[in-house]
Coordinates of C-alpha atoms and ligand atoms in Angstrom, one line a residue:
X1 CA 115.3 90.1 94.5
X2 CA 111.7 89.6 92.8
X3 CA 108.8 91.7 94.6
X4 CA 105.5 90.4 95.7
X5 CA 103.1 91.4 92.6
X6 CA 100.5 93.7 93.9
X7 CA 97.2 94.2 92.3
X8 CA 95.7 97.6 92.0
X9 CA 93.1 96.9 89.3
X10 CA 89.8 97.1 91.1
X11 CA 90.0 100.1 93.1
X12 CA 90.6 98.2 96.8
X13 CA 91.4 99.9 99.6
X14 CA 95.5 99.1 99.3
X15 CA 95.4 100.1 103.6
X16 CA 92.8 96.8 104.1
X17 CA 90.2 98.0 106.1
X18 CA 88.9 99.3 109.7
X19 CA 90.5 97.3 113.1
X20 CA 87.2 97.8 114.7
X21 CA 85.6 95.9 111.0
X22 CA 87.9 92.7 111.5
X23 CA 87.0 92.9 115.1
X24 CA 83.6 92.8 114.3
X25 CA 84.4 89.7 111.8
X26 CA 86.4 88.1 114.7
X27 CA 83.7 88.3 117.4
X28 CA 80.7 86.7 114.6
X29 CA 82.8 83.9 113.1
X30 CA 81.3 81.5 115.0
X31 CA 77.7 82.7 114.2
X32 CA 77.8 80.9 110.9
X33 CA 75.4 78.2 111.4
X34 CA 72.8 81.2 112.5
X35 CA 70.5 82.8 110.0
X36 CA 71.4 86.5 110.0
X37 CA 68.3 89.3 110.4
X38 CA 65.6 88.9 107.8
X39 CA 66.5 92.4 106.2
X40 CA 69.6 93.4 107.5
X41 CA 67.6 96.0 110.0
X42 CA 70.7 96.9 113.0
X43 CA 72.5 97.9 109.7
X44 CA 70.2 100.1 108.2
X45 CA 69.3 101.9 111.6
X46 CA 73.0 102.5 111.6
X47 CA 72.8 104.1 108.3
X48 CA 70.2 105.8 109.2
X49 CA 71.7 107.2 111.8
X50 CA 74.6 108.6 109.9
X51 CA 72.6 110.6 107.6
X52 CA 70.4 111.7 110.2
X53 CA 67.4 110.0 108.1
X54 CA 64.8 107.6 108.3
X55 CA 66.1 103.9 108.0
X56 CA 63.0 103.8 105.4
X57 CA 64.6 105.9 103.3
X58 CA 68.2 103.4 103.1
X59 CA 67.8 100.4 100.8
X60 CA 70.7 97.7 101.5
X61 CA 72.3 95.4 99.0
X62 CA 75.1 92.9 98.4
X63 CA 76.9 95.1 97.1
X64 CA 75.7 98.2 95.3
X65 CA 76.0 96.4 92.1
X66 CA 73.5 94.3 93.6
X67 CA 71.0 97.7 94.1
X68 CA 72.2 98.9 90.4
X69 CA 70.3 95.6 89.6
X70 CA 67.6 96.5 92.0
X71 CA 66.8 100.0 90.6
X72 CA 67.0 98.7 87.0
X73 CA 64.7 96.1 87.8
X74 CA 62.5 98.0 89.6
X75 CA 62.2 101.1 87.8
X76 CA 63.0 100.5 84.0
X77 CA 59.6 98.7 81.8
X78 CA 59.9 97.1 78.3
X79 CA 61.0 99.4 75.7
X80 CA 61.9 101.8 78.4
X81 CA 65.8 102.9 78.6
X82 CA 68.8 103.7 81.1
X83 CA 70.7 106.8 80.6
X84 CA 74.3 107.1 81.3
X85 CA 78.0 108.3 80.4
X86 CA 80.3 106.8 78.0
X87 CA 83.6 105.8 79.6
X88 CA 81.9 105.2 83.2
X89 CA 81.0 102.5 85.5
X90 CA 80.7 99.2 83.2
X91 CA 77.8 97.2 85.6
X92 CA 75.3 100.2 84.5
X93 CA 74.9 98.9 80.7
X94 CA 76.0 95.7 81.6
X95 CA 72.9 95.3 83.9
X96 CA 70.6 96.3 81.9
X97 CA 71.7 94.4 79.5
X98 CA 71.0 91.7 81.5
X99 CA 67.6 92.7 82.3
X100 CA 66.8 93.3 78.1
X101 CA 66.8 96.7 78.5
X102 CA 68.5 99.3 76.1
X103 CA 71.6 101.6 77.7
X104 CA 72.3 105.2 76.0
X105 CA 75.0 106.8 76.1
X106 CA 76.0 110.7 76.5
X107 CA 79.8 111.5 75.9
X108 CA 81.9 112.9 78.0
X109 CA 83.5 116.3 77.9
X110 CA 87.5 116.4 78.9
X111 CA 86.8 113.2 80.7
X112 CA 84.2 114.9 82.7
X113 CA 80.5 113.6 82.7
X114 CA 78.9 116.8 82.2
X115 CA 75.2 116.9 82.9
X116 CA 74.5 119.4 80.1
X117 CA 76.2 116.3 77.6
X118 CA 73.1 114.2 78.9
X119 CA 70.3 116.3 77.7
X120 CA 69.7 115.6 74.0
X121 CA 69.5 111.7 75.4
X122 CA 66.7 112.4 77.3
X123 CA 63.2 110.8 75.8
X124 CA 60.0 110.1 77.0
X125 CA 61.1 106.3 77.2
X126 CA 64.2 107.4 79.5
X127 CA 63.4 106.3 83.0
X128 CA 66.4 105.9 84.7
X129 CA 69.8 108.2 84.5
X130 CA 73.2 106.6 86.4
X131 CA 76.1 109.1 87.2
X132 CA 79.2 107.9 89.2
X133 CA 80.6 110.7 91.1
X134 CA 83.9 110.3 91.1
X135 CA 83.4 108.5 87.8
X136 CA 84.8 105.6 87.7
X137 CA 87.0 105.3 85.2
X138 CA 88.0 108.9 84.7
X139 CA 88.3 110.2 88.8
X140 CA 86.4 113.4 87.5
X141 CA 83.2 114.9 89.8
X142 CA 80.2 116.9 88.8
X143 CA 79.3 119.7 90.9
X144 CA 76.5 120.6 93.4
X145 CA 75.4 123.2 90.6
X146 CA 75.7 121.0 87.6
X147 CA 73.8 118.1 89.1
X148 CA 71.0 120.6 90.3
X149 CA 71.3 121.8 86.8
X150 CA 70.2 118.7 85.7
X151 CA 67.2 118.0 88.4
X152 CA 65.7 121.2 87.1
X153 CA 65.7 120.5 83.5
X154 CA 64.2 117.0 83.3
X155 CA 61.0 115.3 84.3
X156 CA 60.5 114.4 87.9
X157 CA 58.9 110.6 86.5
X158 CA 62.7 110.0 85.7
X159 CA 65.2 108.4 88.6
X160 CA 68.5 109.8 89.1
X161 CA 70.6 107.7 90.9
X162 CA 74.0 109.5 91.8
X163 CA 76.6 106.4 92.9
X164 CA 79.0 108.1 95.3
X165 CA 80.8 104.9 95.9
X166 CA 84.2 107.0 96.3
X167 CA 82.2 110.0 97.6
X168 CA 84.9 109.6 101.0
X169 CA 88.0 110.4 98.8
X170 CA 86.6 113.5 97.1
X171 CA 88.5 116.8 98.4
X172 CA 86.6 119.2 96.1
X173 CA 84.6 121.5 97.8
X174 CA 82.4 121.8 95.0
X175 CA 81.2 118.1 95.4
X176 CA 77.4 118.0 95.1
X177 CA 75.4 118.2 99.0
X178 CA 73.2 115.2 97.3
X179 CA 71.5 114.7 100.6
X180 CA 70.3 118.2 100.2
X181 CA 69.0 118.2 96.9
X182 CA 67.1 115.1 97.5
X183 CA 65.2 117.5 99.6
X184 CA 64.0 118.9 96.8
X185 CA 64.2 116.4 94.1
X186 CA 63.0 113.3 95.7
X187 CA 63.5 111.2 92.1
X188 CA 67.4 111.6 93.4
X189 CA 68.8 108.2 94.7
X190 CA 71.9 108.2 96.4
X191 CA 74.1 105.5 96.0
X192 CA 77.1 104.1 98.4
X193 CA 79.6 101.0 99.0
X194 CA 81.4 99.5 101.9
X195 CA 83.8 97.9 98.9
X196 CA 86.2 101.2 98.3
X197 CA 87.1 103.4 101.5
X198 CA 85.8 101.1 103.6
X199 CA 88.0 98.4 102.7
X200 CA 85.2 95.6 102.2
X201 CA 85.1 94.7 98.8
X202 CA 85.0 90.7 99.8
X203 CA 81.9 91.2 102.3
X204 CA 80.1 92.6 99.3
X205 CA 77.6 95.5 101.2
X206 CA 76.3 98.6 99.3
X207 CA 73.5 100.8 99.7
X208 CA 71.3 103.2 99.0
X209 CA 69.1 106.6 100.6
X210 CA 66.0 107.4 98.5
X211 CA 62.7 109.5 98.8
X212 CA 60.2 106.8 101.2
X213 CA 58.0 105.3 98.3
X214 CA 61.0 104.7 96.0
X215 CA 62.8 103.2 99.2
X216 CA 60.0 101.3 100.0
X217 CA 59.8 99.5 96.0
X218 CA 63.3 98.6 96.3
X219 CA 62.9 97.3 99.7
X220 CA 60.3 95.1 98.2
X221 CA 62.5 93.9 96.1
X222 CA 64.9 92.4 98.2
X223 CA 66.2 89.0 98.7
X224 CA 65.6 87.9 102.5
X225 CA 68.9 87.0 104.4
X226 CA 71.1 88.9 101.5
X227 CA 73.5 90.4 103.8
X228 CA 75.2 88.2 106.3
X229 CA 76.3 88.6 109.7
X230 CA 79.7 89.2 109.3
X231 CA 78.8 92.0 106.4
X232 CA 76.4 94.0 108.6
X233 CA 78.6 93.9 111.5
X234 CA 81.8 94.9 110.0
X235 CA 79.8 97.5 107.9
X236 CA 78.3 99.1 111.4
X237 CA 82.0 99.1 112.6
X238 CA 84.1 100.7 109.6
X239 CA 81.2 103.3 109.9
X240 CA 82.1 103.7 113.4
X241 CA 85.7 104.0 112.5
X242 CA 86.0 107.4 111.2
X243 CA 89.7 108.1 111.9
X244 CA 90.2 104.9 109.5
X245 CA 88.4 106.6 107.0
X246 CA 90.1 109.9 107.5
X247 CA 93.8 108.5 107.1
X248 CA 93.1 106.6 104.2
X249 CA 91.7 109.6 102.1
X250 CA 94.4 111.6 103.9
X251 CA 96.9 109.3 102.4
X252 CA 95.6 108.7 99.4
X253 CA 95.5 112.1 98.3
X254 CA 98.9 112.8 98.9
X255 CA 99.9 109.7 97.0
X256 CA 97.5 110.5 94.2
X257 CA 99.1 113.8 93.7
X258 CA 102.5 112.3 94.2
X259 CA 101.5 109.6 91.3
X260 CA 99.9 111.9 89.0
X261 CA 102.9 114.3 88.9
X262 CA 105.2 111.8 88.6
X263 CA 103.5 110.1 85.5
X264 CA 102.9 113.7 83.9
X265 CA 106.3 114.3 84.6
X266 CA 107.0 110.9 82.2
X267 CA 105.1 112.2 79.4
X268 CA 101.9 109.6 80.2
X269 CA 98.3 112.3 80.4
X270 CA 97.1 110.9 83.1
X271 CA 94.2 112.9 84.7
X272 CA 93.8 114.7 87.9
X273 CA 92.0 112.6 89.9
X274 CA 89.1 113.2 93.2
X275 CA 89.1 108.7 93.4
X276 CA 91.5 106.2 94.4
X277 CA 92.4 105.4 90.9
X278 CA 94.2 107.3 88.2
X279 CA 93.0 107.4 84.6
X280 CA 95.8 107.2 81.7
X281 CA 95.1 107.7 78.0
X282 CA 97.2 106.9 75.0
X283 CA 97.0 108.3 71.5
X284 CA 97.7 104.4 70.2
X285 CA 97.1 100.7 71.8
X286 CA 100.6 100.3 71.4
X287 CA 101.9 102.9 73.7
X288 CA 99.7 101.5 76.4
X289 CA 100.7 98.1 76.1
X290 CA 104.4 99.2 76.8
X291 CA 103.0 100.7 80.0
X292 CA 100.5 97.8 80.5
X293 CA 103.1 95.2 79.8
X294 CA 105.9 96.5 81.2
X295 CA 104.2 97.4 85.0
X296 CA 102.9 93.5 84.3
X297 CA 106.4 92.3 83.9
X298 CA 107.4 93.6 86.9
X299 CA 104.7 92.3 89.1
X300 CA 102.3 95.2 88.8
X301 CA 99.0 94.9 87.9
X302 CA 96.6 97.5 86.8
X303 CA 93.3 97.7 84.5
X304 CA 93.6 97.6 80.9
X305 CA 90.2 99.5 79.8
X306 CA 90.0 97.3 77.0
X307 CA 88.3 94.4 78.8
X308 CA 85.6 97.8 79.5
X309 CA 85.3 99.1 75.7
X310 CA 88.2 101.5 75.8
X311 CA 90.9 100.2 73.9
X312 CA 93.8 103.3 74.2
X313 CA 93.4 104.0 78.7
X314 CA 94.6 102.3 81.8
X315 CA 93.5 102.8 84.8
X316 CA 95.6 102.8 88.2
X317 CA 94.5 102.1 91.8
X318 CA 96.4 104.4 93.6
X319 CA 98.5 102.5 96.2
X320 CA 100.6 103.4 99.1
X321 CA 104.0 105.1 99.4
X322 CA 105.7 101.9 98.7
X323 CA 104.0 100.4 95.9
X324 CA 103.7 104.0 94.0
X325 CA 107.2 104.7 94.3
X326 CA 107.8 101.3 92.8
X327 CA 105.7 102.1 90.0
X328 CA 107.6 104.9 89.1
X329 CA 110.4 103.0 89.2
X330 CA 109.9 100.8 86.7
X331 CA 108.7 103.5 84.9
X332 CA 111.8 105.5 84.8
X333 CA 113.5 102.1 83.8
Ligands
PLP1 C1 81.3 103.8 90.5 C2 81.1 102.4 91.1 N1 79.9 102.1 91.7 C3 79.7 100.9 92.3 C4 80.8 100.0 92.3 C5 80.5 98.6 92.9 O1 80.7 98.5 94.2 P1 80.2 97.2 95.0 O2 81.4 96.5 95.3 O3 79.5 97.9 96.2 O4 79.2 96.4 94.2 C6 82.0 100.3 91.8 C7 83.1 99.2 91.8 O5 84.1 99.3 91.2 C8 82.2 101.5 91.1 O6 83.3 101.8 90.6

């Protein structure tokens, strides 16, 4: 009997999302002919809330794509440049692209965004540095230590913005206290989505806690009415939800252990992960077509990194008991 394909390209949350969330979509439905609040406020004072901060320090956004756009916009002149890490998080260059304005780009080291790496790259004319943590493609963290390393050793005029969109799943204790260190180096912008652990991708809310002036010129930035009803009140309820949270990075580490052992076990060098997404390489294209094609054929589809730059990796959301299992099935033949 043929499966159901299953799509674990985009890093979803493959256990949906909080009951209290489609509650809260249940019970605003029939709000849609009302505007929502100006600037999503009940939201941010949520936020707020959570981080035990002032909801002038969070900056809201459809999506955190949406603030990447934001804080390129708002931060980055003419001739001035973005700093970031090869193999990571494609809306970075492709945004400033959009916006005309040049991307560099430090390499990696073992598929780890190492700080240090970033260094040489730095130039009077960089005025912006991105760093996904997990990265996203690779599931590899920087630590508390390196990413202070780096706050110390460049000019305060330059924004970091650290994008913890899969900050939930991490189990390394090393894991940076970003929070903290914005304490101390206010040009630190912390970066967050309701699209990955939360499990709402489709309402499109992301956002962002940063030092009160830098706050305050993003927040004069934003579009009025950007966030709807239904995204601000599901968002306020997944937060509320934390056993939802817990069993779904529960569960997802066990499964990406189980996946990554299995697929090291095949011979594939796929890479510890700290995300809910495992990173494969090849040593040729044609090796990871077989795997590409042949998960493909039997209804399973992942990322090819081509369609990002990177011809010879795939990269696998990690899925639940069922669907991983599955996987190695076909892989085994
Ligand atoms: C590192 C990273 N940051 C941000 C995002 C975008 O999230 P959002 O759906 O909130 O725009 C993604 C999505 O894949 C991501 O991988």
């Amino acid at each position: 009997m043929t499966q159901p394909s299953v799509k674990l390209s985009a890093n979803e949350n493959c256990y949906g999302c909080s009951p209290l969330a489609l509650e809260a979509i249940l019970n605003n439905y029939k709000q849609a002919h009302v505007y929502p609040e100006v600037f999503a406020a009940s939201l941010k004072d949520r936020l707020a809330k959570e981080y035990n901060v002032s909801d002038k320090n969070i900056v809201v956004g459809a999506g955190s794509v949406n603030i990447i756009d934001a804080l390129i916009r708002t931060f980055v002149k003419e001739k001035e440049e973005v700093l970031t890490f090869e193999k990571s998080f494609v809306a970075y260059a492709q945004l400033a692209g959009f916006h005309n304005r040049k991307c560099v780009f430090a390499p990696l080291s073992d598929f780890r965004c190492v700080p240090n790496n970033l260094l040489p790259f730095v130039t009077d004319k960089t005025k912006l540095i991105f760093i996904a943590n997990p990265n996203n493609p690779t599931g590899t963290i920087i630590t508390h230590d390196e990413l202070e390393g780096l706050l110390k050793n460049i000019p305060s005029t330059i924004t970091v913005v650290i994008d913890e969109a899969y900050s939930e799943y991490v189990t390394d204790k090393a894991f940076p206290n970003s929070l903290l260190l914005q304490q101390t180096y206010p040009n630190l912008i912390i970066l967050h989505s309701f699209s990955k652990i939360h499990g709402l991708a489709g309402l499109r809310i992301g956002y962002a806690i940063a030092e009160l002036s830098r706050a305050q010129v993003l927040n004069n930035t934003q579009i009025p009415f950007s966030l709807n009803y239904l995204s601000c009140a599901s968002a306020i309820a997944a937060l509320n939800d934390k056993t939802f949270v817990a069993q779904s990075a529960k569960a997802n580490t066990e499964q990406g252990h189980y996946l990554h052992t299995e697929l090291r076990k095949l011979g594939l060098k796929s890479i510890a992960t700290q995300a809910n997404f495992i990173y494969i390489w090849f040593s040729t294209d044609d090796e990871k077509l077989k795997i590409y094609n042949l998960l493909q054929e039997n209804g399973i589809l992942i990322c090819d990194m081509k369609v990002f730059g990177q011809e010879k990796a795939l990269r696998i959301t990690i899925g639940d008991k069922t669907t991983n299992e599955r996987i190695v099935g076909v892989l085994n033949g």
